[in-house]
Amino acid sequence: MERIKDLVYTHDQGGQFRWVTVSTLMLALGTILHLVSPSFAGITPNWMIAAYCVAILLTKPSISQTLGIGLVAALIEVLTSKSGFPYGNLISEPAGALMVTLIARTMATMKISKIGSFEITPIVTAFLSTVVSGGIFITLLWQIAGLPNNVYLFVIWPAVLAVAAVNAAITPILYIPAQKMFAKRGMLPTGNAESSNHSHLVINPEREAKISIEHMNYYHPKATTPTLKNINLDVHDGDFLVVTGPAGCGKSTLCMAMVGAVPKFYGGRLEGMVFVDGKATTQMDIPDLANHIGVVLADYDTQLVTMTVREEVAFAMENRGYDRAVIEARCAEVFKQVGIEGLEDRKITSLSGGQRQRLTIASVLATNPSVLVLDEPTSSLDPEGTAELYRLVGDLNRNHGITVVVIDHDLHAVLPYANRMALMVDGEVVCDSDVATTLGYMYDHNIYVDALPSVFTTYMELEKAGYHSDAPWLSIESAIEGLHQIEMAKAIERSRYDEPNHTIADGESITQDTNNVGESTGGVAHA
C-alpha cells in the first residue's frame, strides 16, 4: 500500500497508438503527392518513402510497428504504382521503413542527429532508405524481368541514386511543418520523461467515492508550475456536481484527469492520485475507464464517426464485442433515454445541433457507464438548446441513476438540477459544497461574479437589505416562492403594527423586485 501523497506518475506525451494516427495522415499525404507530383529533370520523387520517413522520425515506433508502417505503404504502392512489377514494393518498402528506424536510432545514440541546431536526420534517413528500398526493388525487377546487366548497373542504379538525392531534399520540407503541427496538437512523444509503471503497486483510496481525487497536482509537459494544485474532490454515487471557475482555471484539465487522459494522453507529471470506482487511473487503460465514465466534449461533433444514428450508437458496443441482440436492445434503451426515438435511420449530417449532441450522449451511454462527464456542453448552444440539454441530463441523473459531472461557466440553466458545486481558481478548488454555499462564497469573495445567476444576486441583495427567504433563489420558481414569503412576513408585520401604508410600500418594492428578477432572467424563466 502506497501513501497517496507520495505517489508520482510521469508519462511521456504521445499516446500508445498515436503513431497510427500520425502514420495514417502522413501516408495519405504521401499518396496524394505521389499521384499528382511532377518530375524534376526527369526524376520523380518517391513521396511515399518521404512520408513514412517523416512518420517514423516523429513517432519513434518499435521495430514491429515500423514494419507495419512499411507494409501499409507497400500496399498503397501496389494499388497506385504504374510500374510493371508493383509487388516488389511488398519487400522493398518494409525494408526501407526499417532502415529509417535503424539509422535514426544509431544517429541518436551517437549524438550526430544535428549540425548546430539543424536537424539532419530527415536528410540522411530519406537518402539511405530510398537507396535500400529502391535497390531491393530494382534488384528484384532485374532478376525477374531478366534485364541486361548494363541497364541494371548504369541506368537503373543511377536513377535510384538520383531519386534518393531528391528525396533527401524534399523530406525536410515535409518534416518541419509536420513536426510543428503534430507537436502543437500533443500527438508526439517529447522524450523528456520516462513513463512510469504503477502496475506493481497496491494503491487504495483514502476515501470511498465514485470518483476520488486525492492530493493531486498535475504538471503539463515542460511546465515548472502545476496546472492543478492539491486537488481533493469526491464525486459520490448519484451526485450532480457542477465545476465552475474563470477561464483558464483548470476545469477542463480536471475533467481530463477524471477520465484518465491526464496524464496518459496529454503527458506530464501527476502527483497524488485519481480513483474511479476504487481503482487508480494510472493502473487502468483509457478504454477500460470508458466503461466507467462517459465523456461528452465541448466540440461534440468530433465524437461522431459513423454515417447514421443507429450505426453511431452501436459503434462502441461493436468495438467491445457485444452480442448483436444486446446491441439492439441497448440501442433501443438509450434512444428512449435521450429522446431521439424515430431518428435511428437518419443520416447524422441531417440532424440539428441539439440532436447531434443528444446522439453523442446516447453513444456514450451505450456501454452503460455509471458516470457522465460533460465538458462545457453548452458552448455552442442557444439558451433554448441549453435548457433542453440540462433537462435531459437532469432526467438521466434523477430517473436513471447516472452520476453527472458538468464543467461549465453558464450556470443559469444547470443549477436547478445540481446538488453540489465546486469553484476553481488558478488550478485550485477553493470551495466545494452545496450549490447555495458555493454561490454565496463567490458572491462574498467577489470571485467570478459575472457567472452568478441574476436570481441569486437579487436574493443576496435582498438579504443584505433585510428581506429574508427560507431558501436561496436558484431558479425563477424559487425566487417567486421567496418573494411570497417576504410578502407574507410583511403582511404579518403590517397586522402587528397596523402600518398598512408603510407595509404596502414595502410590498410594492418587493413586487417591483420580482418584476426586475423576471426581466433580468427572462431566458431562464421561459426555460
Coordinates of C-alpha atoms in Angstrom, one line a residue:
M1 CA 0.0 0.0 0.0
E2 CA 1.5 3.3 -1.1
R3 CA 0.9 6.7 0.6
I4 CA -1.2 8.7 -1.8
K5 CA 0.6 12.0 -1.1
D6 CA 3.9 10.3 -2.1
L7 CA 2.7 8.9 -5.4
V8 CA 4.3 10.3 -8.6
Y9 CA 3.3 9.2 -12.1
T10 CA 5.0 10.6 -15.2
H11 CA 4.0 10.0 -18.8
D12 CA 5.7 11.0 -22.0
Q13 CA 3.5 13.0 -24.3
G14 CA 2.3 10.9 -27.2
G15 CA -0.3 8.2 -26.7
Q16 CA 0.3 4.5 -27.1
F17 CA -1.4 4.4 -30.5
R18 CA -0.8 7.9 -31.8
W19 CA 1.9 6.5 -34.1
V20 CA -1.1 5.0 -36.0
T21 CA -2.8 8.4 -36.4
V22 CA 0.4 10.2 -37.5
S23 CA 1.4 7.5 -39.9
T24 CA -2.0 7.3 -41.5
L25 CA -2.1 11.0 -42.1
M26 CA 1.4 11.1 -43.5
L27 CA 0.8 8.1 -45.8
A28 CA -2.4 9.6 -47.0
L29 CA -0.4 12.8 -47.8
G30 CA 2.3 10.8 -49.5
T31 CA -0.3 9.0 -51.6
I32 CA -1.8 12.3 -52.8
L33 CA 1.6 13.8 -53.6
H34 CA 2.6 10.5 -55.4
L35 CA -0.4 10.8 -57.7
V36 CA 0.0 14.5 -58.6
S37 CA 3.7 15.1 -58.3
P38 CA 5.6 16.4 -61.4
S39 CA 9.1 15.2 -62.3
F40 CA 12.2 17.2 -61.7
A41 CA 14.7 16.9 -64.6
G42 CA 13.1 13.6 -65.5
I43 CA 13.3 12.3 -61.9
T44 CA 10.1 11.8 -59.9
P45 CA 10.4 12.0 -56.1
N46 CA 9.2 9.0 -54.1
W47 CA 6.8 10.8 -51.8
M48 CA 5.7 7.6 -50.1
I49 CA 9.2 7.0 -48.8
A50 CA 9.4 10.6 -47.7
A51 CA 6.1 10.4 -46.0
Y52 CA 6.9 7.3 -43.9
C53 CA 10.3 8.7 -43.1
V54 CA 8.6 11.7 -41.5
A55 CA 6.1 9.5 -39.7
I56 CA 8.8 7.2 -38.3
L57 CA 11.0 10.0 -37.2
L58 CA 8.2 11.8 -35.5
T59 CA 6.6 8.9 -33.6
K60 CA 9.7 6.7 -32.9
P61 CA 7.8 3.4 -33.3
S62 CA 9.1 0.0 -32.4
I63 CA 10.6 -2.4 -34.9
S64 CA 7.3 -4.3 -35.4
Q65 CA 5.4 -1.0 -35.7
T66 CA 7.9 0.2 -38.3
L67 CA 7.4 -2.9 -40.4
G68 CA 3.7 -2.4 -40.2
I69 CA 4.0 1.2 -41.5
G70 CA 6.3 -0.1 -44.3
L71 CA 3.8 -2.8 -45.2
V72 CA 0.9 -0.3 -45.4
A73 CA 3.0 1.9 -47.6
A74 CA 3.8 -1.1 -49.8
L75 CA 0.1 -2.0 -50.2
I76 CA -0.7 1.6 -51.2
E77 CA 2.2 1.5 -53.7
V78 CA 0.9 -1.8 -55.1
L79 CA -2.5 -0.2 -55.7
T80 CA -1.3 3.0 -57.2
S81 CA 2.0 2.1 -58.9
K82 CA 2.4 2.2 -62.7
S83 CA 5.5 0.0 -62.7
G84 CA 5.5 -3.4 -64.4
F85 CA 6.3 -5.2 -61.2
P86 CA 4.4 -3.4 -58.3
Y87 CA 4.5 -6.4 -56.0
G88 CA 8.2 -5.8 -55.4
N89 CA 7.1 -3.0 -53.1
L90 CA 5.9 -5.6 -50.6
I91 CA 9.5 -6.3 -49.8
S92 CA 11.2 -3.0 -50.6
E93 CA 9.1 -0.7 -48.6
P94 CA 9.1 -2.5 -45.3
A95 CA 12.9 -2.8 -45.7
G96 CA 13.1 1.0 -46.4
A97 CA 11.0 1.7 -43.3
L98 CA 13.1 -0.5 -41.1
M99 CA 16.2 1.3 -42.4
V100 CA 14.7 4.7 -41.2
T101 CA 14.3 3.4 -37.7
L102 CA 17.8 1.8 -37.5
I103 CA 19.5 4.9 -38.9
A104 CA 17.6 7.3 -36.6
R105 CA 18.4 5.2 -33.5
T106 CA 22.0 5.0 -34.5
M107 CA 22.3 8.7 -35.1
A108 CA 20.6 9.5 -31.8
T109 CA 22.9 7.1 -29.9
M110 CA 26.0 8.6 -31.5
K111 CA 24.5 12.1 -31.0
I112 CA 25.1 13.1 -34.6
S113 CA 21.5 13.9 -35.5
K114 CA 22.1 17.6 -35.7
I115 CA 24.7 20.0 -37.1
G116 CA 24.3 23.0 -34.8
S117 CA 20.6 23.5 -34.5
F118 CA 19.8 22.0 -37.9
E119 CA 18.2 18.5 -37.9
I120 CA 20.0 16.3 -40.4
T121 CA 18.3 13.0 -39.6
P122 CA 15.4 13.5 -42.2
I123 CA 18.0 14.1 -44.9
V124 CA 20.2 11.1 -44.1
T125 CA 17.3 8.7 -43.5
A126 CA 15.5 9.7 -46.6
F127 CA 18.6 9.2 -48.8
L128 CA 19.6 5.9 -47.3
S129 CA 16.1 4.4 -47.0
T130 CA 15.4 5.3 -50.7
V131 CA 18.7 3.7 -51.7
V132 CA 17.8 0.5 -49.8
S133 CA 14.1 0.4 -50.8
G134 CA 14.9 1.3 -54.4
G135 CA 17.9 -1.0 -54.6
I136 CA 15.8 -4.0 -53.4
F137 CA 13.0 -3.1 -55.9
I138 CA 15.3 -2.8 -58.9
T139 CA 17.3 -5.9 -58.0
L140 CA 14.0 -8.0 -57.9
L141 CA 13.0 -6.4 -61.2
W142 CA 16.4 -7.2 -62.7
Q143 CA 16.2 -10.8 -61.7
I144 CA 12.5 -11.4 -62.6
A145 CA 12.4 -9.4 -65.8
G146 CA 15.9 -10.6 -66.9
L147 CA 17.2 -7.0 -67.6
P148 CA 20.7 -6.6 -69.1
N149 CA 23.4 -6.1 -66.6
N150 CA 24.5 -2.8 -68.2
V151 CA 21.0 -1.4 -67.8
Y152 CA 20.8 -2.5 -64.2
L153 CA 24.2 -1.0 -63.3
F154 CA 24.5 2.0 -65.5
V155 CA 20.9 3.1 -66.0
I156 CA 18.6 2.0 -63.2
W157 CA 21.0 2.3 -60.3
P158 CA 21.9 5.9 -61.2
A159 CA 18.2 6.7 -61.4
V160 CA 17.7 5.2 -57.9
L161 CA 20.5 7.4 -56.5
A162 CA 19.0 10.5 -58.2
V163 CA 15.6 9.8 -56.6
A164 CA 17.4 9.3 -53.3
A165 CA 19.0 12.7 -53.7
V166 CA 15.7 14.3 -54.5
N167 CA 14.0 12.6 -51.5
A168 CA 16.8 13.9 -49.2
A169 CA 15.8 17.4 -50.4
I170 CA 12.0 17.0 -50.1
T171 CA 11.8 15.1 -46.8
P172 CA 12.8 18.0 -44.6
I173 CA 10.2 20.1 -46.4
L174 CA 7.5 17.6 -45.1
Y175 CA 9.2 17.0 -41.7
I176 CA 9.4 20.6 -40.4
P177 CA 5.8 21.6 -40.8
A178 CA 4.5 18.2 -39.8
Q179 CA 6.6 18.2 -36.6
K180 CA 5.2 21.6 -35.7
M181 CA 1.6 20.7 -36.4
F182 CA 1.6 17.4 -34.6
A183 CA 3.6 18.7 -31.6
K184 CA 1.1 21.6 -31.2
R185 CA -1.7 19.1 -31.0
G186 CA 0.1 16.9 -28.5
M187 CA 0.5 13.9 -30.8
L188 CA 4.2 13.4 -30.5
P189 CA 6.4 11.9 -27.8
T190 CA 8.6 14.6 -26.1
G191 CA 11.3 12.3 -24.9
N192 CA 11.6 14.4 -21.8
A193 CA 10.2 12.0 -19.2
E194 CA 10.2 8.2 -18.9
S195 CA 6.7 6.9 -18.5
S196 CA 6.0 5.4 -15.1
N197 CA 4.7 2.0 -14.3
H198 CA 2.3 1.6 -11.4
S199 CA 1.2 -2.0 -12.2
H200 CA 3.3 -3.5 -9.4
L201 CA 1.9 -1.2 -6.7
V202 CA -1.0 -1.7 -4.3
I203 CA -2.9 1.7 -4.3
N204 CA -6.1 2.1 -2.4
P205 CA -8.1 5.3 -1.9
E206 CA -8.2 7.1 1.4
R207 CA -11.9 7.9 0.8
E208 CA -14.8 5.9 -0.6
A209 CA -16.4 7.6 -3.6
K210 CA -17.4 7.0 -7.2
I211 CA -14.5 9.3 -8.2
S212 CA -12.0 10.3 -5.6
I213 CA -9.3 12.8 -6.4
E214 CA -6.7 12.8 -3.6
H215 CA -3.8 15.2 -3.1
M216 CA -3.4 15.7 -6.8
N217 CA -1.0 18.1 -8.5
Y218 CA -0.6 18.0 -12.3
Y219 CA 2.2 19.5 -14.4
H220 CA 1.9 19.7 -18.2
P221 CA 4.9 18.6 -20.2
K222 CA 7.8 21.0 -19.8
A223 CA 5.9 23.0 -17.2
T224 CA 7.6 24.1 -14.0
T225 CA 4.5 25.1 -12.1
P226 CA 1.4 22.8 -11.6
T227 CA -1.8 23.4 -13.6
L228 CA -3.8 21.7 -10.9
K229 CA -2.8 22.2 -7.3
N230 CA -3.6 20.0 -4.3
I231 CA -7.0 18.9 -5.6
N232 CA -9.1 16.9 -3.1
L233 CA -12.5 16.3 -4.6
D234 CA -15.0 13.4 -4.3
V235 CA -17.9 12.6 -6.6
H236 CA -20.4 10.3 -4.9
D237 CA -22.9 7.9 -6.5
G238 CA -25.9 9.9 -7.6
D239 CA -24.2 13.3 -7.5
F240 CA -24.9 16.0 -9.9
L241 CA -21.7 18.1 -9.5
V242 CA -21.1 21.4 -11.3
V243 CA -17.5 22.6 -11.5
T244 CA -17.1 26.2 -12.5
G245 CA -14.5 29.0 -12.4
P246 CA -12.8 31.6 -14.6
A247 CA -11.4 30.8 -18.0
G248 CA -8.0 29.0 -17.7
C249 CA -8.5 27.9 -14.1
G250 CA -8.1 24.2 -14.9
K251 CA -11.7 23.0 -15.2
S252 CA -11.2 21.0 -18.4
T253 CA -7.8 19.6 -17.2
L254 CA -9.6 18.4 -14.1
C255 CA -12.2 16.8 -16.3
M256 CA -9.5 15.0 -18.3
A257 CA -7.9 13.8 -15.1
M258 CA -11.2 12.1 -14.1
V259 CA -11.2 10.1 -17.3
G260 CA -7.5 9.2 -17.2
A261 CA -6.5 11.3 -20.2
V262 CA -4.3 13.3 -17.8
P263 CA -1.5 12.4 -17.9
K264 CA -1.9 9.2 -20.1
F265 CA -2.9 11.2 -23.2
Y266 CA -1.6 14.7 -22.6
G267 CA 1.6 13.6 -20.9
G268 CA 3.2 15.3 -17.9
R269 CA 3.6 14.6 -14.2
L270 CA 0.8 13.6 -11.8
E271 CA 1.3 13.7 -8.1
G272 CA -1.3 12.2 -5.8
M273 CA -4.0 10.0 -7.4
V274 CA -7.4 9.9 -9.1
F275 CA -9.5 6.9 -8.3
V276 CA -12.6 5.6 -10.3
D277 CA -14.7 3.0 -8.5
G278 CA -11.8 2.5 -6.1
K279 CA -9.2 1.8 -8.8
A280 CA -6.2 4.1 -9.5
T281 CA -6.5 5.6 -13.0
T282 CA -2.8 5.0 -13.5
Q283 CA -3.4 1.3 -13.3
M284 CA -6.2 1.4 -15.9
D285 CA -6.2 1.9 -19.6
I286 CA -8.3 4.8 -21.0
P287 CA -10.6 2.3 -22.9
D288 CA -11.2 0.5 -19.6
L289 CA -12.0 3.8 -17.9
A290 CA -14.5 4.5 -20.7
N291 CA -16.6 1.6 -19.3
H292 CA -17.0 3.5 -16.1
I293 CA -17.1 7.1 -17.2
G294 CA -18.6 8.5 -20.4
V295 CA -17.4 11.9 -21.7
V296 CA -19.1 14.5 -23.8
L297 CA -16.7 17.1 -25.1
A298 CA -17.5 20.7 -25.9
D299 CA -16.9 20.0 -29.6
Y300 CA -19.2 17.0 -29.6
D301 CA -19.2 16.7 -33.4
T302 CA -15.7 15.3 -33.2
Q303 CA -17.0 12.3 -31.3
L304 CA -19.4 11.3 -34.1
V305 CA -17.7 8.9 -36.5
T306 CA -20.3 7.0 -38.5
M307 CA -22.9 7.8 -41.1
T308 CA -26.3 7.1 -39.4
V309 CA -27.8 7.4 -35.9
R310 CA -28.1 3.7 -35.4
E311 CA -24.6 3.0 -36.5
E312 CA -23.2 5.6 -34.2
V313 CA -24.8 4.2 -31.0
A314 CA -23.9 0.6 -32.0
F315 CA -20.3 1.5 -32.8
A316 CA -18.8 1.5 -29.3
M317 CA -20.6 -1.7 -28.4
E318 CA -19.4 -3.5 -31.6
N319 CA -15.8 -2.5 -30.8
R320 CA -16.2 -4.2 -27.4
G321 CA -17.6 -7.4 -28.9
Y322 CA -21.2 -7.1 -27.7
D323 CA -23.7 -9.7 -29.0
R324 CA -26.0 -8.4 -31.7
A325 CA -29.1 -8.9 -29.6
V326 CA -27.6 -7.0 -26.7
I327 CA -26.6 -4.2 -29.1
E328 CA -30.1 -3.9 -30.5
A329 CA -31.7 -3.9 -27.0
R330 CA -29.2 -1.4 -25.6
C331 CA -29.7 0.9 -28.7
A332 CA -33.4 1.0 -28.2
E333 CA -32.9 1.8 -24.5
V334 CA -30.6 4.7 -25.0
F335 CA -32.6 6.1 -27.9
K336 CA -35.5 6.3 -25.5
Q337 CA -33.4 7.8 -22.7
V338 CA -32.1 10.7 -24.7
G339 CA -35.3 11.3 -26.7
I340 CA -34.2 10.5 -30.2
E341 CA -36.6 7.6 -30.9
G342 CA -37.6 7.6 -34.6
L343 CA -34.3 9.1 -35.8
E344 CA -32.5 5.7 -35.9
D345 CA -32.1 5.6 -39.7
R346 CA -31.4 9.3 -40.2
K347 CA -28.0 10.4 -41.5
I348 CA -26.0 12.3 -38.9
T349 CA -25.4 15.2 -41.3
S350 CA -29.2 15.8 -41.4
L351 CA -29.5 16.3 -37.6
S352 CA -29.7 19.6 -35.9
G353 CA -27.0 20.6 -33.4
G354 CA -29.2 19.7 -30.4
Q355 CA -30.0 16.3 -32.0
R356 CA -26.3 15.6 -32.7
Q357 CA -25.5 16.4 -29.1
R358 CA -28.2 14.0 -27.9
L359 CA -26.8 11.4 -30.2
T360 CA -23.3 11.9 -28.7
I361 CA -24.7 11.4 -25.2
A362 CA -26.5 8.3 -26.5
S363 CA -23.4 6.8 -28.0
V364 CA -21.5 7.5 -24.7
L365 CA -24.3 5.9 -22.6
A366 CA -24.5 2.8 -24.9
T367 CA -21.8 1.0 -23.0
N368 CA -23.6 1.7 -19.7
P369 CA -21.2 3.9 -17.8
S370 CA -22.2 4.9 -14.3
V371 CA -20.8 8.4 -14.6
L372 CA -21.4 11.0 -17.3
V373 CA -18.9 13.9 -17.6
L374 CA -19.8 16.9 -19.8
D375 CA -17.0 19.4 -20.5
E376 CA -18.6 22.8 -21.3
P377 CA -21.5 21.2 -23.2
T378 CA -23.4 24.4 -23.8
S379 CA -20.6 26.3 -25.5
S380 CA -22.3 26.0 -29.0
L381 CA -26.0 26.0 -27.9
D382 CA -28.5 28.8 -27.7
P383 CA -30.5 29.4 -24.5
E384 CA -33.3 27.1 -25.6
G385 CA -30.9 24.3 -26.5
T386 CA -29.1 24.8 -23.2
A387 CA -32.3 24.4 -21.2
E388 CA -33.2 21.3 -23.2
L389 CA -29.8 19.7 -22.7
Y390 CA -29.9 20.1 -18.9
R391 CA -33.5 18.8 -18.7
L392 CA -32.2 15.7 -20.4
V393 CA -29.1 15.4 -18.2
G394 CA -31.2 16.1 -15.1
D395 CA -33.6 13.3 -16.1
L396 CA -30.6 10.9 -16.6
N397 CA -29.4 11.7 -13.1
R398 CA -32.7 11.6 -11.2
N399 CA -34.6 8.9 -13.0
H400 CA -31.8 6.7 -14.4
G401 CA -29.3 6.9 -11.6
I402 CA -26.4 8.2 -13.6
T403 CA -23.9 10.3 -11.7
V404 CA -23.2 13.6 -13.5
V405 CA -20.3 15.9 -13.5
V406 CA -20.7 19.1 -15.5
I407 CA -17.8 21.5 -16.3
D408 CA -19.5 24.8 -17.2
H409 CA -19.4 28.6 -16.8
D410 CA -23.0 29.3 -17.8
L411 CA -24.8 28.4 -14.5
H412 CA -28.4 29.7 -15.1
A413 CA -29.8 26.5 -16.6
V414 CA -27.8 23.8 -14.8
L415 CA -28.1 24.8 -11.2
P416 CA -31.7 23.7 -10.7
Y417 CA -30.5 20.1 -11.3
A418 CA -27.3 20.2 -9.3
N419 CA -26.8 19.1 -5.7
R420 CA -23.2 20.1 -5.4
M421 CA -20.9 22.8 -6.9
A422 CA -17.2 23.3 -6.8
L423 CA -15.4 26.5 -7.6
M424 CA -11.9 26.5 -9.1
V425 CA -9.5 29.5 -9.1
D426 CA -5.9 29.3 -10.5
G427 CA -5.9 25.5 -10.5
E428 CA -7.3 25.0 -7.0
V429 CA -10.7 24.0 -5.7
V430 CA -11.4 26.9 -3.3
C431 CA -14.9 25.9 -2.4
D432 CA -16.7 22.6 -2.7
S433 CA -20.2 22.4 -1.1
D434 CA -23.9 22.6 -1.8
V435 CA -24.9 24.9 -4.6
A436 CA -26.1 27.8 -2.4
T437 CA -23.0 27.8 -0.2
T438 CA -20.6 27.9 -3.2
L439 CA -22.6 30.6 -4.9
G440 CA -22.6 32.6 -1.7
Y441 CA -18.8 32.1 -1.5
M442 CA -18.4 33.5 -5.0
Y443 CA -20.6 36.5 -4.1
D444 CA -19.0 37.2 -0.7
H445 CA -15.4 36.9 -2.1
N446 CA -16.2 38.7 -5.4
I447 CA -14.9 35.7 -7.4
Y448 CA -16.3 35.2 -10.9
V449 CA -19.4 37.1 -10.0
D450 CA -20.3 37.6 -13.7
A451 CA -21.3 33.9 -13.8
L452 CA -23.7 34.2 -10.9
P453 CA -27.4 33.7 -11.9
S454 CA -29.2 37.0 -11.6
V455 CA -31.9 35.5 -9.4
F456 CA -29.2 34.6 -6.9
T457 CA -27.6 38.0 -6.9
T458 CA -31.0 39.5 -6.4
Y459 CA -31.6 37.2 -3.5
M460 CA -28.3 38.2 -1.9
E461 CA -29.0 41.9 -2.3
L462 CA -32.4 41.5 -0.7
E463 CA -30.9 39.5 2.1
K464 CA -28.4 42.4 2.7
A465 CA -31.4 44.8 2.7
G466 CA -33.1 42.8 5.4
Y467 CA -35.6 40.8 3.3
H468 CA -35.1 37.1 4.3
S469 CA -36.3 34.0 2.5
D470 CA -36.3 30.4 3.9
A471 CA -34.2 29.1 0.9
P472 CA -31.8 30.7 -1.6
W473 CA -33.1 31.5 -5.0
L474 CA -31.6 29.2 -7.6
S475 CA -34.4 29.5 -10.2
I476 CA -37.3 31.7 -11.1
E477 CA -39.7 29.4 -9.3
S478 CA -37.7 29.6 -6.0
A479 CA -37.4 33.4 -6.4
I480 CA -41.2 33.7 -6.8
E481 CA -41.7 31.5 -3.7
G482 CA -39.2 33.5 -1.8
L483 CA -40.9 36.8 -2.7
H484 CA -44.2 35.3 -1.5
Q485 CA -42.6 34.5 1.8
I486 CA -41.3 38.1 2.1
E487 CA -44.7 39.5 1.4
M488 CA -46.3 37.1 3.9
A489 CA -43.8 38.4 6.5
K490 CA -44.7 41.9 5.7
A491 CA -48.4 41.2 5.9
I492 CA -47.9 39.8 9.4
E493 CA -45.8 42.9 10.3
R494 CA -48.5 45.1 9.0
S495 CA -51.2 43.4 11.0
R496 CA -49.0 43.6 14.1
Y497 CA -48.1 47.3 13.9
D498 CA -51.1 48.4 11.9
E499 CA -49.0 50.3 9.4
P500 CA -50.6 49.4 6.1
N501 CA -49.3 52.2 4.1
H502 CA -45.7 51.6 5.1
T503 CA -46.1 47.8 4.5
I504 CA -47.8 48.3 1.2
A505 CA -45.0 50.4 0.0
D506 CA -42.5 47.7 1.0
G507 CA -44.7 45.1 -0.7
E508 CA -44.8 47.3 -3.8
S509 CA -41.0 47.5 -3.7
I510 CA -40.8 43.7 -3.3
T511 CA -43.2 43.2 -6.2
Q512 CA -41.0 45.5 -8.3
D513 CA -38.0 43.4 -7.3
T514 CA -40.0 40.4 -8.6
N515 CA -40.5 42.1 -11.9
N516 CA -36.9 43.0 -12.1
V517 CA -35.9 39.4 -11.4
G518 CA -38.2 38.2 -14.1
E519 CA -36.9 40.7 -16.7
S520 CA -33.2 40.1 -15.9
T521 CA -33.6 36.3 -16.3
G522 CA -36.2 36.1 -19.0
G523 CA -34.5 33.3 -20.8
V524 CA -34.3 31.1 -17.8
A525 CA -37.9 31.9 -16.8
H526 CA -39.0 30.9 -20.3
A527 CA -37.0 27.7 -20.0

